[in-house]
Each structure stands twice: as structure tokens, then as C-alpha cells.
Short mmCIF file of C-alpha atoms and ligand atoms in Angstrom, two decimals:
data_model
loop_
_atom_site.label_atom_id
_atom_site.label_comp_id
_atom_site.label_asym_id
_atom_site.label_seq_id
_atom_site.Cartn_x
_atom_site.Cartn_y
_atom_site.Cartn_z
CA MET A 1 24.41 -32.49 5.67
CA ARG A 2 23.66 -30.25 8.48
CA GLU A 3 20.25 -29.53 9.48
CA PHE A 4 19.08 -25.89 9.04
CA PRO A 5 15.97 -23.84 9.12
CA ASN A 6 12.87 -24.43 6.74
CA TYR A 7 13.35 -20.93 5.46
CA PHE A 8 15.20 -18.92 2.29
CA ALA A 9 18.71 -18.47 4.09
CA ASP A 10 18.62 -14.64 6.11
CA ALA A 11 14.89 -14.20 5.32
CA GLU A 12 13.77 -13.45 9.04
CA GLU A 13 12.07 -10.34 8.50
CA SER A 14 8.17 -10.01 9.21
CA PHE A 15 6.31 -9.59 6.33
CA GLY A 16 5.17 -6.82 6.95
CA LYS A 17 8.90 -4.84 7.86
CA SER A 18 10.36 -6.09 4.83
CA LYS A 19 10.89 -5.40 1.18
CA PHE A 20 11.19 -8.29 -0.14
CA ILE A 21 8.62 -11.29 0.13
CA ILE A 22 9.89 -14.96 -1.04
CA PHE A 23 7.38 -17.21 -1.74
CA GLY A 24 7.31 -21.28 -3.19
CA VAL A 25 4.76 -22.40 -5.64
CA PRO A 26 5.49 -25.98 -5.05
CA TYR A 27 3.23 -26.93 -8.55
CA ASP A 28 4.33 -29.63 -11.10
CA LYS A 29 0.60 -30.78 -12.98
CA THR A 30 1.24 -29.72 -15.79
CA SER A 31 5.05 -30.52 -16.48
CA SER A 32 5.80 -32.16 -20.28
CA PHE A 33 8.73 -34.71 -19.73
CA ARG A 34 9.99 -34.66 -15.88
CA TYR A 35 8.08 -34.29 -12.99
CA GLY A 36 9.64 -32.69 -9.74
CA ALA A 37 9.40 -28.54 -10.30
CA ARG A 38 7.02 -29.24 -7.44
CA LEU A 39 10.68 -30.23 -5.09
CA ALA A 40 12.49 -27.51 -5.76
CA PRO A 41 11.42 -24.07 -3.41
CA LYS A 42 12.54 -26.47 -0.50
CA GLU A 43 16.08 -27.62 -2.00
CA ILE A 44 16.64 -23.92 -3.21
CA ARG A 45 16.27 -22.78 0.59
CA LEU A 46 18.13 -25.97 2.02
CA ALA A 47 20.98 -24.86 -0.75
CA SER A 48 20.76 -20.62 0.38
CA TRP A 49 22.62 -21.82 3.84
CA ASN A 50 25.35 -22.51 1.48
CA PHE A 51 26.54 -19.49 0.98
CA GLU A 52 27.62 -15.91 3.10
CA SER A 53 26.04 -13.49 4.81
CA PHE A 54 28.45 -11.12 2.82
CA ASP A 55 28.20 -10.83 -0.90
CA LEU A 56 31.59 -10.27 -1.98
CA PHE A 57 30.49 -9.39 -5.39
CA THR A 58 27.93 -6.50 -4.53
CA GLY A 59 29.64 -5.22 -1.22
CA VAL A 60 25.67 -5.67 0.36
CA ASP A 61 25.50 -7.82 3.61
CA PHE A 62 22.17 -10.02 3.35
CA SER A 63 21.61 -10.06 7.19
CA GLU A 64 21.03 -5.98 6.01
CA ILE A 65 17.98 -6.72 3.68
CA PRO A 66 14.69 -6.95 4.98
CA MET A 67 13.53 -10.03 2.62
CA HIS A 68 10.53 -12.51 4.34
CA ASP A 69 9.52 -16.16 3.33
CA HIS A 70 6.57 -17.43 3.18
CA GLY A 71 6.97 -20.80 2.73
CA ASP A 72 5.01 -23.02 0.12
CA LEU A 73 1.47 -21.70 -1.21
CA ASP A 74 -0.38 -25.07 -0.06
CA VAL A 75 -1.43 -26.02 -4.25
CA GLU A 76 0.16 -29.42 -5.10
CA GLU A 77 -2.86 -30.96 -5.87
CA LYS A 78 -5.08 -27.74 -7.52
CA GLY A 79 -5.30 -27.39 -11.08
CA SER A 80 -3.57 -25.13 -12.44
CA ARG A 81 -6.05 -21.86 -13.21
CA GLU A 82 -7.29 -22.08 -9.65
CA MET A 83 -3.55 -22.28 -8.42
CA ILE A 84 -2.60 -19.79 -10.79
CA ASP A 85 -5.66 -18.01 -8.10
CA GLU A 86 -3.43 -18.90 -5.16
CA VAL A 87 -0.69 -17.37 -6.73
CA SER A 88 -2.59 -13.72 -7.93
CA LYS A 89 -4.06 -13.13 -4.69
CA PHE A 90 -0.61 -13.69 -2.55
CA SER A 91 1.29 -11.54 -5.00
CA LYS A 92 -1.59 -9.04 -5.55
CA ARG A 93 -1.33 -9.02 -1.09
CA ILE A 94 2.47 -8.34 -2.06
CA ILE A 95 2.69 -5.42 -4.86
CA GLU A 96 -0.13 -3.55 -3.36
CA ASN A 97 2.45 -2.83 0.29
CA GLY A 98 5.08 -2.21 -2.31
CA LYS A 99 7.28 -5.24 -2.59
CA ILE A 100 9.26 -7.21 -4.16
CA PRO A 101 8.10 -11.13 -4.66
CA ILE A 102 10.41 -13.34 -5.98
CA ALA A 103 8.77 -16.64 -6.40
CA ILE A 104 10.50 -19.81 -6.66
CA GLY A 105 8.62 -22.39 -9.15
CA GLY A 106 7.66 -24.67 -9.41
CA GLU A 107 7.12 -25.22 -13.50
CA HIS A 108 6.67 -22.51 -15.36
CA SER A 109 2.88 -21.34 -15.10
CA ILE A 110 3.38 -20.41 -11.43
CA SER A 111 4.68 -16.88 -13.24
CA VAL A 112 2.12 -16.37 -14.65
CA GLY A 113 -0.03 -15.37 -10.99
CA VAL A 114 2.29 -13.05 -9.66
CA LEU A 115 2.17 -10.75 -13.57
CA GLU A 116 -1.46 -10.42 -13.50
CA ASN A 117 -0.44 -7.69 -10.64
CA LEU A 118 2.17 -5.53 -12.15
CA ASP A 119 0.14 -3.24 -14.97
CA ASP A 120 2.62 -0.95 -16.77
CA ILE A 121 5.66 -3.37 -17.08
CA PHE A 122 8.30 -4.79 -19.27
CA VAL A 123 8.46 -8.20 -19.64
CA ILE A 124 12.24 -10.13 -19.70
CA PHE A 125 11.55 -13.68 -20.68
CA LEU A 126 14.43 -16.31 -20.25
CA ASP A 127 13.78 -19.62 -21.28
CA ALA A 128 14.96 -22.00 -23.91
CA HIS A 129 11.13 -22.64 -25.03
CA LEU A 130 9.24 -20.09 -26.32
CA ASP A 131 6.59 -21.38 -23.92
CA PHE A 132 4.10 -19.48 -26.89
CA ARG A 133 1.23 -21.96 -27.32
CA ASP A 134 -2.08 -21.36 -27.04
CA LYS A 135 -3.28 -24.38 -25.40
CA TYR A 136 -1.23 -27.84 -24.46
CA GLU A 137 -2.97 -31.09 -23.94
CA ASN A 138 -6.12 -29.24 -23.54
CA ASN A 139 -5.18 -26.57 -21.18
CA ARG A 140 -4.33 -23.03 -21.14
CA TYR A 141 -2.62 -23.06 -18.45
CA ASN A 142 0.19 -25.50 -18.86
CA HIS A 143 3.65 -25.06 -18.70
CA ALA A 144 3.89 -24.64 -22.57
CA CYS A 145 1.58 -21.68 -22.68
CA THR A 146 3.72 -19.20 -19.81
CA LEU A 147 4.53 -16.69 -22.59
CA ARG A 148 0.81 -16.84 -24.50
CA ARG A 149 -1.21 -16.45 -21.60
CA MET A 150 1.36 -13.11 -20.72
CA ALA A 151 0.41 -11.41 -24.01
CA ASP A 152 -2.55 -12.12 -23.01
CA LYS A 153 -2.00 -8.80 -20.62
CA VAL A 154 0.76 -7.46 -21.37
CA ASP A 155 1.59 -5.56 -24.90
CA MET A 156 4.18 -7.59 -27.15
CA ASP A 157 6.74 -4.64 -27.53
CA ASN A 158 6.83 -4.73 -23.55
CA ILE A 159 8.51 -8.83 -23.49
CA LEU A 160 11.28 -9.62 -24.46
CA ALA A 161 12.25 -13.84 -25.01
CA LEU A 162 15.72 -13.76 -23.96
CA GLY A 163 17.53 -17.39 -24.96
CA VAL A 164 15.18 -19.21 -26.83
CA ARG A 165 15.98 -22.58 -28.90
CA SER A 166 12.82 -24.57 -29.15
CA ALA A 167 9.80 -23.60 -30.56
CA GLU A 168 7.09 -25.89 -32.40
CA LYS A 169 6.53 -24.15 -36.20
CA ASN A 170 3.29 -23.12 -36.22
CA GLU A 171 4.06 -21.90 -32.70
CA LEU A 172 6.80 -20.18 -33.54
CA GLU A 173 5.14 -18.74 -36.50
CA GLU A 174 2.50 -17.04 -34.96
CA ALA A 175 4.25 -15.40 -32.47
CA ARG A 176 6.52 -13.38 -35.24
CA LYS A 177 2.82 -12.62 -37.11
CA LYS A 178 1.82 -11.36 -33.44
CA GLY A 179 5.29 -9.34 -33.17
CA LEU A 180 7.66 -10.93 -30.15
CA LYS A 181 11.05 -9.48 -29.84
CA ILE A 182 12.66 -13.42 -29.87
CA ILE A 183 16.53 -13.22 -28.94
CA THR A 184 17.72 -16.58 -29.29
CA SER A 185 20.84 -18.40 -27.57
CA LYS A 186 22.49 -18.53 -30.73
CA GLU A 187 22.45 -14.91 -30.83
CA ILE A 188 23.30 -14.17 -27.55
CA ARG A 189 27.12 -16.26 -28.45
CA SER A 190 27.71 -14.63 -31.35
CA ARG A 191 27.11 -10.75 -30.97
CA GLY A 192 27.23 -11.27 -26.85
CA ILE A 193 25.43 -10.00 -24.01
CA GLU A 194 26.92 -6.67 -23.39
CA SER A 195 25.81 -5.68 -27.29
CA ILE A 196 22.49 -7.34 -26.84
CA LEU A 197 22.56 -5.10 -23.13
CA ASP A 198 22.92 -2.11 -24.98
CA GLU A 199 20.51 -2.29 -27.15
CA MET A 200 17.69 -3.01 -24.38
CA SER A 201 18.63 -0.26 -22.72
CA LYS A 202 17.78 1.74 -25.25
CA ASN A 203 14.43 0.19 -26.12
CA LEU A 204 13.37 -0.18 -23.44
CA GLY A 205 12.98 3.84 -21.83
CA GLU A 206 11.82 4.14 -18.09
CA GLN A 207 9.64 1.23 -18.01
CA ASN A 208 9.42 -1.26 -14.71
CA VAL A 209 10.96 -4.87 -15.32
CA TYR A 210 10.44 -8.19 -14.44
CA ILE A 211 12.11 -10.67 -15.62
CA SER A 212 10.84 -14.14 -14.78
CA LEU A 213 13.59 -16.99 -15.13
CA ASP A 214 13.02 -20.74 -16.48
CA PHE A 215 16.00 -22.19 -15.35
CA ASP A 216 16.13 -24.07 -18.70
CA VAL A 217 17.26 -21.27 -20.23
CA ILE A 218 20.98 -21.82 -18.38
CA ASP A 219 22.68 -24.57 -20.76
CA PRO A 220 22.49 -27.94 -18.91
CA SER A 221 26.47 -28.32 -18.13
CA HIS A 222 25.30 -25.84 -15.33
CA ALA A 223 22.03 -25.92 -14.79
CA PRO A 224 21.54 -29.86 -15.37
CA GLY A 225 18.72 -30.67 -13.03
CA VAL A 226 15.27 -28.03 -14.93
CA SER A 227 12.46 -29.92 -16.37
CA THR A 228 12.80 -29.63 -20.19
CA PRO A 229 16.66 -29.61 -20.69
CA GLU A 230 18.17 -28.48 -24.32
CA PRO A 231 21.50 -27.73 -25.12
CA PHE A 232 23.42 -25.13 -26.16
CA GLY A 233 21.71 -22.79 -23.84
CA ILE A 234 23.58 -19.07 -21.91
CA SER A 235 25.54 -18.72 -19.36
CA PRO A 236 25.29 -17.72 -15.78
CA GLU A 237 26.97 -15.28 -16.55
CA ASP A 238 24.98 -13.88 -18.74
CA VAL A 239 21.99 -14.27 -16.95
CA ILE A 240 23.28 -12.35 -14.17
CA ARG A 241 24.30 -9.41 -16.06
CA ILE A 242 20.69 -8.93 -17.11
CA ILE A 243 19.91 -9.09 -13.71
CA GLU A 244 22.27 -6.65 -13.08
CA ARG A 245 21.37 -4.22 -16.21
CA PHE A 246 18.22 -4.43 -14.58
CA SER A 247 17.92 -4.09 -11.31
CA ASP A 248 17.65 -0.37 -10.95
CA ARG A 249 13.57 -1.39 -12.43
CA MET A 250 13.03 -4.56 -11.66
CA VAL A 251 9.38 -5.41 -9.75
CA GLY A 252 9.65 -8.45 -8.84
CA PHE A 253 11.35 -11.66 -10.19
CA ASP A 254 10.57 -15.55 -10.15
CA LEU A 255 12.38 -18.43 -10.89
CA VAL A 256 10.98 -21.37 -12.35
CA GLU A 257 11.58 -25.05 -13.58
CA VAL A 258 14.73 -26.68 -11.56
CA CYS A 259 13.75 -29.24 -11.32
CA PRO A 260 15.82 -31.43 -8.29
CA THR A 261 14.71 -35.30 -8.52
CA TYR A 262 17.55 -35.20 -11.70
CA ASP A 263 19.67 -33.24 -9.84
CA MET A 264 22.78 -33.63 -7.71
CA GLY A 265 22.71 -30.31 -6.44
CA ILE A 266 24.76 -28.31 -8.28
CA THR A 267 21.46 -26.44 -10.36
CA SER A 268 19.28 -25.80 -6.61
CA ILE A 269 23.24 -24.45 -6.00
CA LEU A 270 23.45 -22.41 -8.20
CA ALA A 271 19.43 -20.69 -8.15
CA ALA A 272 19.06 -19.77 -4.77
CA LYS A 273 22.60 -17.52 -5.34
CA ILE A 274 21.06 -16.40 -8.29
CA ILE A 275 18.05 -15.28 -5.93
CA ARG A 276 20.83 -13.33 -3.57
CA ILE A 277 22.62 -12.02 -6.75
CA ALA A 278 18.99 -10.36 -7.41
CA ILE A 279 17.48 -9.21 -4.68
CA ALA A 280 21.88 -7.88 -3.66
CA GLU A 281 21.14 -5.81 -7.07
CA ILE A 282 17.50 -4.78 -6.51
CA TRP A 283 18.26 -3.80 -2.76
CA LYS A 284 21.50 -2.31 -3.73
CA ASN A 285 20.53 -0.03 -7.69
CA ASN A 286 16.99 0.33 -7.50
CA PRO A 287 15.82 3.50 -6.16
CA TYR A 288 12.15 3.05 -5.48
CA ILE A 289 13.36 0.04 -3.25
MN1 MN B 1 9.63 -21.80 -19.16
MN1 MN B 2 11.73 -23.68 -20.47
#
């Protein structure tokens, strides 16, 4: 492999002049199966150099998009809440300055720190797992509790969990009792993503959208290098369609749970590509950028 700079490809603008702020959160302390997600920001950055600056499908040239890579937050050895506080502090700076946070995990618990700073938001939660436990291994900020912690802040009407195919029985019952809207991976396959997107668009109104992408939502045949793989997932194209459809109102994005220790490069390549597509779509379609 050739040597490349240690920042995300084309993210060469300063913080002040950029619209997109990419940052890594190398944290995997609460991982319940495989460790290694802390290595993902580095691998995904490296993978990003594989692609042309010009994106043929969107017609966007990344060299024209003002984006900045802040590098990684120094959180690897911290406790979960402390780590989330660091993410929150940095995300606050990004959001207060009218910029779009693009967070690369690390495990899913990092997303809570970004979301804490967004008001009046609709969360599209893409995950094979429900992540709705109130506590796991005596930690309220375990990666198995991510959606639950988001629901502490965001009204249940403003959350949609997509691609779910794994939950504990009580966890699922509690989520349903609280009124969480869940669309399983099976339903996405049988109905098709377009019909689901149409229904979502109708219910959404004018709200801004945050997309939290746990990479294990994608089928392991496309994304084998994740921390907790779960068969029978959705396709990368489904994920792209969701991003395309809501890019005109997206104000933040995270991509988590890629686990390079169990990858052959394929998962990091797909992750880097999806981050680039998300940035290109927002740049093209969000009128407030
Ligand atoms: Mn998750
Ligand atoms: Mn998951």
C-alpha cells in the first residue's frame, strides 16, 4: 500500500472556512463482542484515498467542498460518560458555528455526544440492533444503550429505528410500550426501500434530520468487518437511498462500529465511500449549507 496523509481525503480546508467537520472517536471500551472499532477512524481515512475527487453519480468534486478533518479526539482510555462529554464539547463547537458534524466511531455510544447538541431534530437510527437497554454491564452509556440515551433527549415521535433485526425480549417490549417506531430489515426487504421512504417523508414535516449509521445495519456480506455482525441485513444501496432522500435537511451524521480487526479492507472502503456520498449529497441538496 502506498503512503497517504493521515486525514480524510480532500478534507484540507481549515476549521473556520469549512462547512463539514470530520472527526474520529477511537473508542471501543464497552464493545460486547469484538474489540477493534477504535481503529476504524484511521482505517476509514486511509480507505478514503482510494477514490477520485470527482464523484460521478452526484457530479460533485470534493476538492470544491470546504471540509476539515480535525483528527481523533483523545478518548481511548476514558470512561464512557467522560468520552461522550468530549464528543459533546467538540460537537457543540461545530454546531454552534453552523457547520455539519461528521463523526467516525468507534463504538455506537459516541453518537450520544453529537446528538446532545441538536435541538428539534428527527433521528434516523440505522442499526441491526435496537440499542434500547437502559443499562448494560452496569453502564448506562454502553453501546447497547445508545438509542435509549438518545430517547432521553429526543421525543419518541421523532425517532425511527430502521433495519433492526436483533433485540432482547424485554428491551423490545419496552421500546414498543414507549412508542418507538421500528422498521425491521425484513420489512425493508419485503416492502422495498422506496415505499418506506415515501411514508417517512410524509410523516417528517419540515424537521432537520440526524442520521446515525451503525454499520452493522448493512448485511455482513457487504460489511463483514463490524463489531457485532448480524445476518440478513439491508443493502448499501438502501443506506444510500435513505441518505439521498433526507440530505436536503441533514444537519449531522455519524458512522460507527466498523471493526478493522475483522475486516479485509472491504468494510472500511464501503464506509469511506458512504461518508463521501453523505457529504456530497448534503452539499448538493441542503439549501442551508
Ligand atoms: Mn448500535
Ligand atoms: Mn448494531
